[in-house]
Short mmCIF file of C-alpha atoms in Angstrom, two decimals:
data_model
loop_
_atom_site.label_atom_id
_atom_site.label_comp_id
_atom_site.label_asym_id
_atom_site.label_seq_id
_atom_site.Cartn_x
_atom_site.Cartn_y
_atom_site.Cartn_z
CA MET O 1 128.29 83.53 84.59
CA PHE O 2 125.26 85.55 83.61
CA GLN O 3 123.50 84.68 80.41
CA GLU O 4 120.89 86.99 78.94
CA ILE O 5 117.68 85.15 78.04
CA GLN O 6 115.90 88.23 76.83
CA THR O 7 116.33 91.96 77.37
CA GLY O 8 116.55 92.64 81.07
CA LEU O 9 116.36 89.00 82.16
CA TYR O 10 119.47 87.02 83.03
CA VAL O 11 120.07 83.46 84.15
CA GLU O 12 122.95 82.17 86.19
CA LYS O 13 123.83 78.49 86.46
CA THR O 14 124.87 77.59 89.99
CA LYS O 15 125.40 74.35 91.84
CA LYS O 16 121.98 74.65 93.46
CA GLY O 17 120.22 75.23 90.16
CA LEU O 18 119.20 78.13 87.99
CA VAL O 19 119.07 81.62 89.47
CA PHE O 20 117.24 84.40 87.64
CA TRP O 21 118.11 88.07 87.70
CA THR O 22 116.48 91.15 86.28
CA GLU O 23 118.18 94.38 85.37
CA ASN O 24 117.48 96.80 88.18
CA LEU O 25 115.47 99.84 87.14
CA LEU O 26 116.84 101.72 90.14
CA PRO O 27 120.43 100.44 90.54
CA GLY O 28 121.38 99.71 94.12
CA GLN O 29 117.85 99.68 95.54
CA THR O 30 115.96 96.61 96.69
CA VAL O 31 112.19 96.13 96.77
CA TYR O 32 111.81 93.20 99.09
CA ASP O 33 114.65 91.27 100.76
CA GLU O 34 116.18 90.05 97.48
CA ASN O 35 119.88 89.80 96.68
CA LEU O 36 121.65 92.30 94.49
CA SER O 37 124.51 91.62 92.13
CA GLY O 38 126.93 93.57 89.98
CA ASN O 39 126.99 96.66 92.21
CA GLY O 40 123.20 96.63 92.45
CA ALA O 41 122.61 96.48 88.71
CA LEU O 42 120.85 93.11 88.95
CA ARG O 43 118.11 91.94 91.30
CA GLN O 44 117.60 88.27 92.09
CA TRP O 45 114.15 86.95 91.23
CA SER O 46 112.78 85.08 94.24
CA LEU O 47 111.45 81.68 93.20
CA LYS O 48 109.45 81.17 96.37
CA LYS O 49 107.74 84.54 96.51
CA SER O 50 106.96 85.05 92.87
CA LYS O 51 104.94 82.71 90.66
CA ILE O 52 106.60 83.87 87.46
CA GLY O 53 109.96 83.25 89.09
CA ALA O 54 108.82 79.73 89.96
CA ALA O 55 107.59 79.20 86.40
CA LEU O 56 110.98 80.24 85.00
CA ALA O 57 112.67 77.75 87.30
CA LYS O 58 110.24 75.07 86.14
CA GLY O 59 111.29 75.59 82.54
CA LEU O 60 109.28 78.45 81.07
CA PRO O 61 111.48 79.22 78.05
CA ARG O 62 110.90 82.97 77.90
CA LEU O 63 108.52 85.65 79.09
CA PRO O 64 106.23 87.04 76.41
CA LEU O 65 107.36 90.50 77.42
CA GLN O 66 109.57 93.16 75.88
CA LYS O 67 110.97 96.53 76.80
CA GLY O 68 108.32 99.19 76.55
CA ASP O 69 105.36 96.83 76.86
CA VAL O 70 102.18 97.75 78.68
CA VAL O 71 101.05 95.18 81.24
CA LEU O 72 97.85 94.58 83.18
CA TYR O 73 98.62 92.82 86.45
CA LEU O 74 95.67 91.54 88.46
CA GLY O 75 96.27 90.74 92.11
CA ALA O 76 99.42 92.85 92.47
CA SER O 77 99.66 92.46 96.27
CA THR O 78 102.70 94.28 97.66
CA GLY O 79 104.49 94.29 94.34
CA THR O 80 107.10 91.54 94.52
CA THR O 81 106.52 90.19 91.02
CA VAL O 82 105.38 93.59 89.77
CA SER O 83 108.80 95.03 90.57
CA HIS O 84 110.54 92.44 88.38
CA LEU O 85 108.13 93.02 85.50
CA SER O 86 108.78 96.73 85.94
CA ASP O 87 112.51 95.98 85.59
CA ILE O 88 111.88 94.18 82.32
CA VAL O 89 109.47 96.64 80.65
CA GLY O 90 111.74 99.51 81.63
CA GLU O 91 111.01 103.20 81.90
CA LYS O 92 109.04 103.37 78.67
CA GLY O 93 106.67 100.57 79.65
CA MET O 94 103.76 100.70 82.04
CA ILE O 95 102.22 98.23 84.47
CA PHE O 96 98.65 98.67 85.59
CA ALA O 97 98.65 96.92 88.95
CA VAL O 98 95.15 96.11 90.17
CA GLU O 99 94.77 95.20 93.83
CA PHE O 100 91.63 94.88 95.91
CA SER O 101 93.03 95.28 99.42
CA PHE O 102 94.00 98.83 100.38
CA PHE O 103 96.31 97.32 102.95
CA MET O 104 98.46 95.82 100.19
CA LEU O 105 97.97 98.75 97.84
CA ARG O 106 99.67 101.06 100.31
CA ARG O 107 102.99 99.28 99.76
CA LEU O 108 102.37 99.41 96.04
CA VAL O 109 101.81 103.17 96.14
CA PHE O 110 105.19 103.65 97.82
CA LEU O 111 106.75 101.41 95.17
CA ALA O 112 105.06 103.41 92.39
CA GLU O 113 106.46 106.66 93.76
CA LYS O 114 109.96 105.30 93.16
CA ARG O 115 109.33 103.29 90.01
CA LYS O 116 107.51 105.51 87.57
CA ASN O 117 106.18 102.66 85.46
CA ILE O 118 103.74 101.16 87.96
CA ALA O 119 100.22 102.55 88.03
CA PRO O 120 98.44 101.26 91.16
CA ILE O 121 94.67 100.79 90.97
CA LEU O 122 92.42 99.96 93.92
CA ALA O 123 89.70 97.85 92.36
CA ASP O 124 88.07 94.45 92.30
CA ALA O 125 89.33 92.50 89.29
CA ASN O 126 85.93 90.81 89.23
CA HIS O 127 84.41 94.06 87.94
CA PRO O 128 86.50 95.33 85.01
CA GLU O 129 83.79 97.84 84.13
CA ILE O 130 84.84 99.89 87.18
CA TYR O 131 88.47 100.34 86.13
CA VAL O 132 87.94 100.49 82.37
CA PRO O 133 88.40 104.29 82.34
CA TYR O 134 91.76 103.96 84.11
CA VAL O 135 93.35 101.35 81.87
CA CYS O 136 94.28 101.17 78.18
CA GLU O 137 94.92 98.25 75.87
CA VAL O 138 97.79 96.05 77.04
CA ASP O 139 100.47 93.78 75.56
CA PHE O 140 100.60 91.31 78.43
CA LEU O 141 98.09 90.17 81.03
CA PHE O 142 99.04 88.45 84.25
CA GLN O 143 96.71 87.25 86.95
CA ASP O 144 97.44 85.88 90.39
CA ILE O 145 94.21 85.92 92.36
CA ALA O 146 93.15 83.36 94.93
CA GLN O 147 89.42 83.38 94.28
CA LYS O 148 86.96 80.65 93.52
CA ASN O 149 86.08 82.20 90.14
CA GLN O 150 89.67 83.09 89.21
CA VAL O 151 89.42 81.64 85.70
CA GLU O 152 86.20 83.54 85.06
CA ILE O 153 87.91 86.75 86.19
CA PHE O 154 90.78 86.08 83.80
CA LEU O 155 88.43 85.54 80.87
CA LYS O 156 86.56 88.73 81.75
CA ASN O 157 89.81 90.72 81.70
CA LEU O 158 90.98 89.24 78.41
CA CYS O 159 89.25 92.13 76.62
CA PHE O 160 92.15 94.41 77.68
CA LEU O 161 94.67 92.23 75.86
CA LYS O 162 95.60 92.98 72.26
CA ASN O 163 94.76 90.27 69.73
CA GLY O 164 97.54 87.75 69.24
CA LYS O 165 99.31 88.76 72.48
CA GLN O 166 99.94 86.47 75.40
CA GLY O 167 98.72 86.30 78.96
CA MET O 168 99.48 84.24 82.04
CA ILE O 169 97.29 82.95 84.81
CA ALA O 170 98.48 81.38 88.04
CA VAL O 171 95.71 79.07 89.21
CA LYS O 172 95.48 78.22 92.88
CA ALA O 173 93.70 74.90 93.04
CA LYS O 174 92.84 75.12 96.73
CA SER O 175 90.80 78.28 96.13
CA ILE O 176 88.63 76.52 93.57
CA ASP O 177 88.02 73.41 95.64
CA VAL O 178 89.70 72.43 98.89
CA VAL O 179 88.81 68.78 98.70
CA ALA O 180 88.97 67.79 95.03
CA ASP O 181 92.00 66.28 93.32
CA THR O 182 94.23 69.09 92.03
CA ARG O 183 94.86 67.37 88.70
CA LYS O 184 91.14 67.21 88.01
CA ILE O 185 90.84 70.90 88.80
CA TYR O 186 93.62 71.73 86.33
CA GLU O 187 91.90 69.63 83.66
CA HIS O 188 88.71 71.57 84.25
CA VAL O 189 90.55 74.91 84.15
CA LYS O 190 92.21 73.85 80.91
CA LYS O 191 88.85 73.10 79.30
CA GLN O 192 87.47 76.42 80.53
CA LEU O 193 90.44 78.32 79.10
CA GLU O 194 90.51 76.45 75.79
CA LYS O 195 87.04 77.72 74.92
CA GLU O 196 88.38 81.27 74.69
CA VAL O 197 92.14 81.13 74.20
CA LYS O 198 95.00 78.97 72.95
CA ILE O 199 97.07 77.37 75.71
CA LEU O 200 100.78 77.54 74.85
CA TRP O 201 102.43 76.19 78.00
CA HIS O 202 101.36 75.03 81.41
CA ARG O 203 103.09 73.50 84.38
CA GLN O 204 102.54 72.88 88.05
CA LEU O 205 104.69 75.05 90.27
CA ASP O 206 105.63 72.43 92.90
CA PRO O 207 107.80 72.60 94.96
CA PHE O 208 108.00 76.41 94.86
CA GLU O 209 104.27 76.98 95.19
CA LYS O 210 102.05 74.22 96.52
CA ASP O 211 98.96 73.36 94.47
CA HIS O 212 99.52 76.06 91.91
CA CYS O 213 99.56 75.78 88.14
CA LEU O 214 100.66 78.42 85.67
CA PHE O 215 99.11 78.66 82.20
CA VAL O 216 100.52 80.72 79.35
CA VAL O 217 97.80 81.52 76.84
CA GLU O 218 97.51 83.42 73.60
CA LYS O 219 94.50 85.48 72.65
CA ARG O 220 93.11 84.50 69.29
CA MET Q 1 84.71 101.93 60.50
CA THR Q 2 82.38 103.66 62.89
CA GLN Q 3 83.49 106.36 65.22
CA VAL Q 4 83.06 105.90 68.94
CA LEU Q 5 83.16 108.36 71.79
CA ILE Q 6 85.12 107.22 74.85
CA THR Q 7 85.36 109.03 78.14
CA ASN Q 8 88.13 107.89 80.45
CA CYS Q 9 90.16 109.35 83.28
CA ILE Q 10 92.38 111.45 81.03
CA GLY Q 11 89.85 112.93 78.66
CA ILE Q 12 87.11 112.53 76.08
CA PHE Q 13 88.11 110.95 72.80
CA ILE Q 14 86.65 110.27 69.39
CA VAL Q 15 88.23 106.99 68.31
CA GLN Q 16 88.11 105.61 64.81
CA ASN Q 17 89.81 102.34 63.96
CA LYS Q 18 92.01 102.57 67.09
CA LYS Q 19 93.20 106.04 66.07
CA ILE Q 20 92.24 109.18 67.88
CA ALA Q 21 90.32 111.49 65.59
CA ASP Q 22 89.61 114.19 68.13
CA LYS Q 23 90.05 114.73 71.85
CA ILE Q 24 89.40 116.99 74.82
CA LEU Q 25 91.85 116.35 77.67
CA PHE Q 26 90.93 116.85 81.30
CA ARG Q 27 93.07 119.23 83.26
CA HIS Q 28 92.97 117.19 86.45
CA LEU Q 29 91.23 114.27 88.12
CA GLU Q 30 88.35 116.40 89.42
CA ASP Q 31 87.14 116.96 85.86
CA PHE Q 32 86.51 113.23 85.47
CA LYS Q 33 84.44 113.19 88.65
CA ASN Q 34 82.32 116.13 87.50
CA GLN Q 35 79.38 114.60 85.62
CA LYS Q 36 78.04 117.97 84.43
CA HIS Q 37 81.38 118.99 82.96
CA ILE Q 38 81.72 115.66 81.16
CA ALA Q 39 78.22 115.86 79.68
CA GLN Q 40 78.93 119.36 78.34
CA GLN Q 41 82.24 118.39 76.75
CA GLU Q 42 80.80 115.20 75.29
CA ALA Q 43 77.97 117.12 73.67
CA GLN Q 44 80.51 119.54 72.22
CA LEU Q 45 82.51 116.74 70.64
CA LEU Q 46 79.42 114.92 69.39
CA LYS Q 47 78.30 118.10 67.62
CA LYS Q 48 81.54 118.10 65.64
CA HIS Q 49 81.47 114.36 64.92
CA SER Q 50 77.84 113.51 64.39
CA ALA Q 51 78.64 109.97 63.24
CA ALA Q 52 80.24 109.02 66.57
CA LYS Q 53 78.43 106.77 69.02
CA LYS Q 54 78.86 106.91 72.77
CA THR Q 55 80.03 103.74 74.50
CA THR Q 56 80.70 102.97 78.14
CA PHE Q 57 82.62 99.72 77.84
CA PHE Q 58 85.31 100.21 75.25
CA ILE Q 59 89.00 99.58 75.78
CA PHE Q 60 91.06 102.67 75.12
CA PRO Q 61 93.71 101.92 72.47
CA GLN Q 62 97.33 102.05 73.51
CA HIS Q 63 99.04 105.34 72.77
CA ARG Q 64 102.50 106.04 74.13
CA GLU Q 65 101.94 109.72 74.75
CA PHE Q 66 99.16 109.06 77.27
CA LEU Q 67 100.93 106.44 79.38
CA GLN Q 68 102.53 109.04 81.64
CA LYS Q 69 99.13 110.67 82.14
CA PHE Q 70 97.61 107.30 83.07
CA PHE Q 71 100.36 106.81 85.61
CA GLU Q 72 99.86 110.19 87.25
CA ILE Q 73 96.08 109.87 87.45
CA ASN Q 74 96.17 106.32 88.80
CA LEU Q 75 98.76 107.16 91.43
CA GLU Q 76 96.76 110.16 92.60
CA GLN Q 77 93.57 108.11 92.62
CA ALA Q 78 95.25 105.26 94.53
CA LYS Q 79 96.60 107.64 97.14
CA LYS Q 80 93.14 109.10 97.69
CA ALA Q 81 91.61 105.62 97.80
CA CYS Q 82 94.11 104.49 100.43
CA LYS Q 83 93.28 107.49 102.56
CA ALA Q 84 89.53 106.99 102.22
CA ALA Q 85 89.60 103.23 102.77
CA VAL Q 86 90.41 103.36 106.50
CA ARG Q 87 87.31 102.90 108.63
CA LYS Q 88 86.62 102.60 112.33
CA GLU Q 89 86.51 98.81 111.97
CA HIS Q 90 90.18 98.76 111.04
CA LEU Q 91 91.08 100.58 114.24
CA VAL Q 92 89.02 98.15 116.31
CA MET Q 93 90.62 95.20 114.55
CA GLN Q 94 94.09 96.49 115.36
CA ALA Q 95 93.10 97.00 119.01
CA SER Q 96 91.67 93.48 119.15
CA ASP Q 97 94.89 92.04 117.73
CA ALA Q 98 96.91 94.17 120.14
CA ILE Q 99 95.10 92.57 123.07
CA LYS Q 100 96.00 89.14 121.75
CA ASP Q 101 99.64 90.19 121.34
CA ILE Q 102 99.77 91.57 124.88
CA GLU Q 103 98.30 88.36 126.28
CA LYS Q 104 100.92 86.38 124.40
CA ALA Q 105 103.69 88.65 125.66
CA ILE Q 106 102.59 88.74 129.31
CA ASN Q 107 102.43 85.00 129.81
CA PRO Q 108 106.13 84.11 129.35
CA LEU Q 109 107.22 87.28 131.13
CA VAL Q 110 105.21 86.47 134.26
CA LYS Q 111 106.59 82.96 134.22
CA ARG Q 112 110.08 84.39 134.07
CA VAL Q 113 109.40 86.71 137.03
CA GLN Q 114 107.91 83.82 139.00
CA GLU Q 115 111.01 81.72 138.45
CA TRP Q 116 113.30 84.65 139.20
CA TYR Q 117 111.43 85.74 142.31
CA ALA Q 118 111.34 82.15 143.55
CA LEU Q 119 115.11 82.38 144.14
CA TYR Q 120 114.39 85.12 146.63
CA CYS Q 121 111.02 84.12 148.07
CA PRO Q 122 109.57 80.83 146.78
CA GLU Q 123 106.73 81.00 149.34
CA ALA Q 124 105.02 83.83 147.47
CA VAL Q 125 105.15 81.95 144.17
CA GLU Q 126 103.77 78.83 145.84
CA ALA Q 127 100.91 80.66 147.54
CA VAL Q 128 99.58 82.75 144.62
CA LYS Q 129 99.07 80.91 141.35
CA ASN Q 130 97.06 83.61 139.59
CA GLN Q 131 99.43 85.62 137.41
CA GLU Q 132 97.85 89.02 137.88
CA ALA Q 133 97.47 88.57 141.63
CA PHE Q 134 101.09 87.44 141.91
CA ILE Q 135 102.45 90.56 140.23
CA ARG Q 136 100.19 92.73 142.39
CA LEU Q 137 101.37 90.94 145.53
CA ILE Q 138 105.09 91.25 144.98
CA LEU Q 139 104.81 94.90 143.99
CA SER Q 140 102.67 95.88 146.97
CA LYS Q 141 104.45 93.91 149.73
CA ASP Q 142 108.06 93.04 150.45
CA ARG Q 143 109.31 89.63 151.56
CA LYS Q 144 108.91 90.23 155.25
CA GLU Q 145 105.24 91.15 154.93
CA ILE Q 146 104.46 88.23 152.65
CA LEU Q 147 106.07 85.78 155.07
CA LYS Q 148 104.29 87.34 158.00
CA GLU Q 149 100.96 87.02 156.22
CA GLN Q 150 101.52 83.32 155.69
CA GLN Q 151 102.90 82.89 159.19
CA ILE Q 152 106.21 81.50 158.01
CA SER Q 153 109.21 82.42 160.13
CA PHE Q 154 111.99 80.95 158.01
CA SER Q 155 112.19 81.54 154.25
CA ILE Q 156 113.96 78.95 152.11
CA GLY Q 157 114.77 81.65 149.55
CA ALA Q 158 118.25 83.11 149.36
CA ASP Q 159 119.01 86.42 151.08
CA ILE Q 160 120.11 88.47 148.09
CA VAL Q 161 121.08 92.13 148.18
CA GLN Q 162 118.53 94.85 147.52
CA LYS Q 163 120.11 95.75 144.17
CA ASP Q 164 119.39 92.25 142.85
CA VAL Q 165 115.80 92.35 144.09
CA ASP Q 166 115.10 95.76 142.57
CA ILE Q 167 115.78 94.52 139.07
CA ILE Q 168 113.01 91.92 139.48
CA TYR Q 169 110.63 94.60 140.70
CA ALA Q 170 111.51 96.75 137.69
CA LEU Q 171 110.44 93.99 135.30
CA ALA Q 172 107.28 93.28 137.32
CA THR Q 173 106.32 96.96 137.12
CA LYS Q 174 106.47 96.83 133.34
CA ILE Q 175 104.28 93.74 133.28
CA GLN Q 176 101.74 95.56 135.41
CA ILE Q 177 101.76 98.42 132.91
CA LEU Q 178 101.03 95.93 130.12
CA GLN Q 179 98.16 94.47 132.13
CA ALA Q 180 96.72 97.94 132.62
CA GLU Q 181 97.15 98.62 128.90
CA LYS Q 182 95.16 95.51 128.11
CA ILE Q 183 92.26 96.72 130.24
CA SER Q 184 92.27 100.15 128.64
CA LEU Q 185 92.26 98.52 125.18
CA GLU Q 186 89.26 96.44 126.19
CA MET Q 187 87.46 99.58 127.28
CA TYR Q 188 88.37 101.29 124.01
CA ILE Q 189 86.97 98.37 121.99
CA ASP Q 190 83.80 98.40 124.06
CA GLY Q 191 83.27 102.09 123.33
CA ALA Q 192 84.16 101.85 119.64
CA LEU Q 193 81.91 98.85 119.01
CA HIS Q 194 79.05 100.80 120.53
CA ASP Q 195 79.08 102.88 117.34
CA ILE Q 196 79.82 100.31 114.65
CA ALA Q 197 78.34 97.02 115.93
CA PRO Q 198 76.15 97.60 119.00
CA ASN Q 199 74.04 94.46 118.58
CA LEU Q 200 76.94 92.13 117.94
CA SER Q 201 78.69 93.59 120.95
CA ALA Q 202 75.63 93.20 123.17
CA LEU Q 203 75.12 89.61 122.12
CA ALA Q 204 78.69 88.28 122.12
CA GLY Q 205 80.50 90.76 124.33
CA PRO Q 206 82.85 93.38 122.87
CA LEU Q 207 85.97 91.23 122.76
CA LEU Q 208 84.45 88.31 120.90
CA ALA Q 209 82.63 90.71 118.57
CA ALA Q 210 85.86 92.50 117.74
CA GLU Q 211 87.62 89.19 117.21
CA LEU Q 212 84.90 88.03 114.82
CA ILE Q 213 85.21 91.23 112.79
CA ALA Q 214 89.00 90.96 112.79
CA LYS Q 215 88.84 87.34 111.66
CA THR Q 216 86.53 88.06 108.71
CA GLY Q 217 88.19 91.33 107.73
CA SER Q 218 85.18 93.63 107.90
CA LEU Q 219 81.66 93.92 109.23
CA GLN Q 220 80.41 93.80 105.65
CA LYS Q 221 81.90 90.36 105.10
CA LEU Q 222 80.59 89.13 108.45
CA ALA Q 223 77.09 90.35 107.59
CA ALA Q 224 77.21 88.53 104.27
CA MET Q 225 78.20 85.25 105.91
CA PRO Q 226 75.77 82.42 106.61
CA SER Q 227 75.55 81.43 110.25
CA SER Q 228 77.21 78.07 109.56
CA THR Q 229 80.36 79.86 108.37
CA ILE Q 230 80.35 82.08 111.46
CA GLN Q 231 80.08 78.95 113.57
CA MET Q 232 83.25 77.54 111.96
CA LEU Q 233 85.33 80.76 111.93
CA GLY Q 234 88.74 79.95 113.34
CA ALA Q 235 88.34 76.19 112.86
CA GLU Q 236 89.12 76.20 109.13
CA ASN Q 237 91.94 73.70 109.32
CA ALA Q 238 89.86 71.19 111.26
CA LEU Q 239 86.91 71.68 108.89
CA PHE Q 240 88.99 71.15 105.76
CA ARG Q 241 90.62 68.11 107.33
CA PHE Q 242 87.14 66.74 107.95
CA MET Q 243 86.07 67.52 104.38
CA ARG Q 244 89.08 65.60 103.11
CA GLY Q 245 87.77 62.62 105.07
CA GLN Q 246 90.00 62.67 108.14
CA GLY Q 247 88.99 63.51 111.67
CA ARG Q 248 85.69 64.70 113.04
CA CYS Q 249 83.77 67.81 112.08
CA PRO Q 250 84.55 70.73 114.40
CA LYS Q 251 81.56 72.06 116.31
CA HIS Q 252 82.76 75.63 116.71
CA GLY Q 253 85.59 78.04 116.00
CA ILE Q 254 86.47 81.14 117.99
CA ILE Q 255 82.90 81.50 119.29
CA VAL Q 256 83.84 78.87 121.86
CA ASN Q 257 85.17 81.75 123.97
CA TYR Q 258 81.57 82.67 124.78
CA PRO Q 259 81.09 81.65 128.44
CA LEU Q 260 77.77 79.85 127.99
CA LEU Q 261 79.35 77.73 125.27
CA ALA Q 262 82.66 77.20 127.02
CA ASN Q 263 80.98 75.88 130.15
CA ALA Q 264 78.52 73.60 128.36
CA LYS Q 265 78.83 69.83 128.31
CA ALA Q 266 80.54 68.37 125.26
CA LYS Q 267 77.38 66.74 123.93
CA ASN Q 268 75.48 70.03 124.00
CA LYS Q 269 78.24 72.20 122.54
CA GLY Q 270 77.34 71.65 118.90
CA LYS Q 271 73.69 72.49 119.45
CA ILE Q 272 74.44 75.61 121.45
CA ALA Q 273 77.11 76.74 118.96
CA ARG Q 274 74.61 76.44 116.11
CA ARG Q 275 72.03 78.52 117.95
CA PHE Q 276 74.62 81.10 118.97
CA ALA Q 277 76.00 81.43 115.45
CA GLY Q 278 72.47 81.97 114.17
CA ALA Q 279 71.94 84.80 116.61
CA LEU Q 280 75.33 86.31 115.70
CA ALA Q 281 74.53 86.23 112.00
CA ARG Q 282 71.27 88.08 112.61
CA ALA Q 283 72.95 90.67 114.84
CA ALA Q 284 75.74 91.26 112.29
CA LYS Q 285 73.19 91.86 109.55
CA VAL Q 286 71.23 94.34 111.66
CA ASP Q 287 74.46 96.15 112.54
CA TYR Q 288 75.71 96.36 108.98
CA PHE Q 289 72.45 97.83 107.71
CA LYS Q 290 72.29 100.23 110.67
CA GLY Q 291 69.08 98.82 112.12
CA ASP Q 292 67.72 99.08 115.67
CA PRO Q 293 70.81 99.28 117.94
CA TYR Q 294 69.01 97.65 120.88
CA VAL Q 295 67.69 94.54 119.18
CA GLY Q 296 70.83 92.66 120.21
CA TYR Q 297 69.55 92.35 123.79
CA LYS Q 298 66.39 90.78 122.46
CA PHE Q 299 68.45 88.28 120.44
CA LYS Q 300 70.50 87.48 123.50
CA GLU Q 301 67.42 86.92 125.65
CA HIS Q 302 65.85 84.74 122.99
CA PHE Q 303 69.04 82.73 122.56
CA GLU Q 304 69.48 82.18 126.28
CA ARG Q 305 65.86 81.07 126.67
CA ASP Q 306 66.31 78.72 123.73
CA VAL Q 307 69.41 77.17 125.28
CA ALA Q 308 67.71 76.81 128.67
CA GLU Q 309 64.82 74.98 127.02
CA LEU Q 310 67.22 72.75 125.15
CA LEU Q 311 69.11 71.82 128.31
CA GLN Q 312 65.87 71.12 130.15
CA ARG Q 313 64.66 68.87 127.37
CA LYS Q 314 67.97 67.03 127.36
CA ASP Q 315 67.85 66.54 131.12
CA ASN Q 316 64.33 65.14 130.95
CA ILE Q 317 65.24 62.57 128.35
CA THR Q 318 68.33 61.24 130.07
#
């Protein structure tokens, strides 16, 4: 039984728990080694490989994302999560996928050739001034970067987000401090974020992602 | 609301209150790279809209009709960036990793051949323990010659037919090819490092130098590292375990492969590793900034003298 949570996003209740599916932009084609359903019309959202997938499984009620939205995605990597967001925003939307490593970007370029709503950008998210000419205002901001100053980077990139729209940041505690208690790190991150934005929802992603915490924030 | 002039990858725009008042679109990506062209066009627009102010950091408002353009430009730019990003270091890193893979592959294969060949002639396996020498031996001489060499008249191995022996030789030949490939890779790395990191290569040897670069990701990152980090490269897990309060602090990471360090006594290892990492850090910095390509020998000499002094001092005390 598939139940539609929001346009393009479906949930299925199974014995093992909730399984999430997105409507495939290119029916029948896979991006990574995910399962397909309904003659390839739906793609299963991996909970272990994608932090948004893990957040959904941990009870994130809905994604602040609609068809036709423009997204800025920092730390796109090979495009696992990007592909699902591209399913949701559809052909009319656009995802600016920023990635620093050309090694990862290569996969993203091949993905972008097939899915015409992903715009790959080779840049360091730490320096938004470099990619400002290549990006426009966005409706949704997502960041998944394992850097020591990841919260700082997120706050720097908030300028791309429209007022009143939402963003998400996946914080990797071990990148900020290997030794310190993860809960203390999250507390600190929360304080840092609260100075600039309103925190709507946050949860640790165990057991899908170890020592990760996902924050949903709204720009004032 | 004031007017602002924005130049981005798709064109030059006069924006007022998030609406586009006027625009000049670029025909292709080259126009955006051409500073002269941009300056001309900007001046043209500013003449028309004298109230507009030029800004460099201003987010372009979202307009549906330009999204497709953004996509095309970014994809083109990303393709070019991917092409331009590959440097000689990346080739060396792959070669360095290939050597490691070959080493990993050879080891179980030789063991298999040893076990297999032992059914036929266990004397040869018993006599030659060195893997490379063993493969060379069985490929160059047959059982009779090997037995004769060792002055053994009766072999305890089974007398199997030639067809069964040939299949062992076939596998051994392929192992020998892999061993030769490893040597040619080492020579390739030696030659390639001569251009990109001569000092590091002179100080640490080409293989260790390539491994250090591969471990950090690039020469730039290695040059930016403090020597203490270089000392710990490859021992991250042990270091973090120590920082969490368990276990002892590691003295060295992959630099332990350096012969002088590998052969040192345990109590001296930390001291030598620290000195060696210091020399490596200096050499990496000189290499990255394209300094004197022969200074590495001087570093090496200095480091070796330093270590000799240290060992002498230690001996005198104890």
